[in-house]
Short mmCIF file of C-alpha atoms in Angstrom, two decimals:
data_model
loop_
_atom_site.label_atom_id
_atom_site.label_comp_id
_atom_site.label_asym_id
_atom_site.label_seq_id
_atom_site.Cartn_x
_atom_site.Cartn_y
_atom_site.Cartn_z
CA UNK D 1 -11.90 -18.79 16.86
CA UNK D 2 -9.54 -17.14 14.71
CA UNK D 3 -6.59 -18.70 16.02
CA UNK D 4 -8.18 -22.42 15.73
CA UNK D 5 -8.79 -22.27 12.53
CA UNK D 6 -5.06 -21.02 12.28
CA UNK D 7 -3.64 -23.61 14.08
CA UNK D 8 -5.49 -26.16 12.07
CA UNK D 9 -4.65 -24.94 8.66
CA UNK D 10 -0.52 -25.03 10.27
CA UNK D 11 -1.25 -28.74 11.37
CA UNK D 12 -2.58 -29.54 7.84
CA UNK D 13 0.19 -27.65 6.39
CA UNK D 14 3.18 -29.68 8.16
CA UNK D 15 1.28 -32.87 8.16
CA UNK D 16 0.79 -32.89 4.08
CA UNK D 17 3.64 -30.12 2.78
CA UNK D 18 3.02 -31.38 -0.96
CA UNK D 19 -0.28 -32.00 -1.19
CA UNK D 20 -0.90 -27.77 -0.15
CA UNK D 21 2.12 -26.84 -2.48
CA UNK D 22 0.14 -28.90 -5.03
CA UNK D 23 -3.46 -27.17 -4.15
CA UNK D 24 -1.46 -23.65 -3.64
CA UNK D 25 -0.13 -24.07 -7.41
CA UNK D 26 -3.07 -25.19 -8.99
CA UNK D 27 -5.33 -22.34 -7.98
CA UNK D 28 -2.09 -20.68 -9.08
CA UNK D 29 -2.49 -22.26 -12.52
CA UNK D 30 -6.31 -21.07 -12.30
CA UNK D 31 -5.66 -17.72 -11.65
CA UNK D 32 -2.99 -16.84 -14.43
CA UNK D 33 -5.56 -16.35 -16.94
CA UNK D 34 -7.08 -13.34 -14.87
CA UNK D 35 -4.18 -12.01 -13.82
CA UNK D 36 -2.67 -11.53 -17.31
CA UNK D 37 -6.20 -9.57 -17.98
CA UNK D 38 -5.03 -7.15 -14.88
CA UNK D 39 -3.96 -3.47 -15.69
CA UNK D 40 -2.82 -1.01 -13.45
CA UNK D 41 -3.70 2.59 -13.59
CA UNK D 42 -1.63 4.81 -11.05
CA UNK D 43 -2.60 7.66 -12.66
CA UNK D 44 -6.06 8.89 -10.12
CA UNK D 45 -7.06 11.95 -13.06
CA UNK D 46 -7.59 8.58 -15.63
CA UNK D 47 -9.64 6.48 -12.90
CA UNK D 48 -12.08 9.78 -11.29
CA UNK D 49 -14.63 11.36 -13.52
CA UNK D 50 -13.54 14.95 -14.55
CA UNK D 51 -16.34 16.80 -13.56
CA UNK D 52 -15.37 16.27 -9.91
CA UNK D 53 -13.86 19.60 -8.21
CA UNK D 54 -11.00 18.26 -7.12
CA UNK D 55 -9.96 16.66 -10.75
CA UNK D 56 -11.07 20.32 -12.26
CA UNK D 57 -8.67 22.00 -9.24
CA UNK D 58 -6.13 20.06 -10.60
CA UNK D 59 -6.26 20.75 -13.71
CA UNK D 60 -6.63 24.73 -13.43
CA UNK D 61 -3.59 24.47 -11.09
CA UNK D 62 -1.57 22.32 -14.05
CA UNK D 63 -2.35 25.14 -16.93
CA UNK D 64 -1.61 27.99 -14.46
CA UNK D 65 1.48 26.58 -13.08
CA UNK D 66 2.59 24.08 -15.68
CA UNK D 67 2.90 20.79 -13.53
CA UNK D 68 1.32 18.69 -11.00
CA UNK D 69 4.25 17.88 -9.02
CA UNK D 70 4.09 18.64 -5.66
CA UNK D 71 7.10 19.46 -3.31
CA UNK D 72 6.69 19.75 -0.08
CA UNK D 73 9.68 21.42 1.80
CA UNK D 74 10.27 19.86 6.11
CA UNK D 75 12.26 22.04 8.42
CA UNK D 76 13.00 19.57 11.44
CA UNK D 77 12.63 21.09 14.88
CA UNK D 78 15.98 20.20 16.64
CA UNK D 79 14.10 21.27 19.61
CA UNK D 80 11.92 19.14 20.00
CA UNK D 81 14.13 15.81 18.95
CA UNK D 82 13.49 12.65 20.15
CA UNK D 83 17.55 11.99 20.31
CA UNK D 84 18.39 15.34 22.36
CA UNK D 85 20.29 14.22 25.33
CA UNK D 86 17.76 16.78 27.47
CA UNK D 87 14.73 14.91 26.51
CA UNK D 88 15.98 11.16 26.55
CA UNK D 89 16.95 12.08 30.11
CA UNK D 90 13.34 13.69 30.82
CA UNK D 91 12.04 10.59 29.24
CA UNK D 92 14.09 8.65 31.45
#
């Protein structure tokens, strides 16, 4: 079903190109208004409530420690490589 309806909207699309670009940049055109009224927050301790545990966590971890950052420190295991010679050829 899914693909029908694809195939019909590709027929419609390469038997009136302009008439889609038109519709495509009209609801374009509609849409700017909105999207100028967007904002962003990437910061999740502005969107959550802070009464949540996690959000308090945070914050007793920030005064104790001084920052939120978070590094986190990968040792590879060469052993266990997906490019050792040993195991392409057990793979083999």
């Amino acid at each position: 079903m899914l693909e029908e309806f694809a195939e019909k909207i590709v027929k419609l699309q390469v038997k009136y190109p302009k008439a889609v670009l038109l519709v495509i940049l009209f609801v374009t055109l509609l849409l700017i208004p909105g999207i100028i009224k967007v904002k962003i927050e990437p910061s999740l301790e502005k969107v959550l409530p802070e009464d949540l545990p996690v959000i308090k966590t945070m914050n007793d971890m920030r005064t104790q420690f001084g920052a939120d950052m978070v590094y986190v420190v990968l040792e590879p295991d060469y052993a266990a490589d997906i490019r050792e010679p040993k195991i392409l050829k057990y793979i083999d």
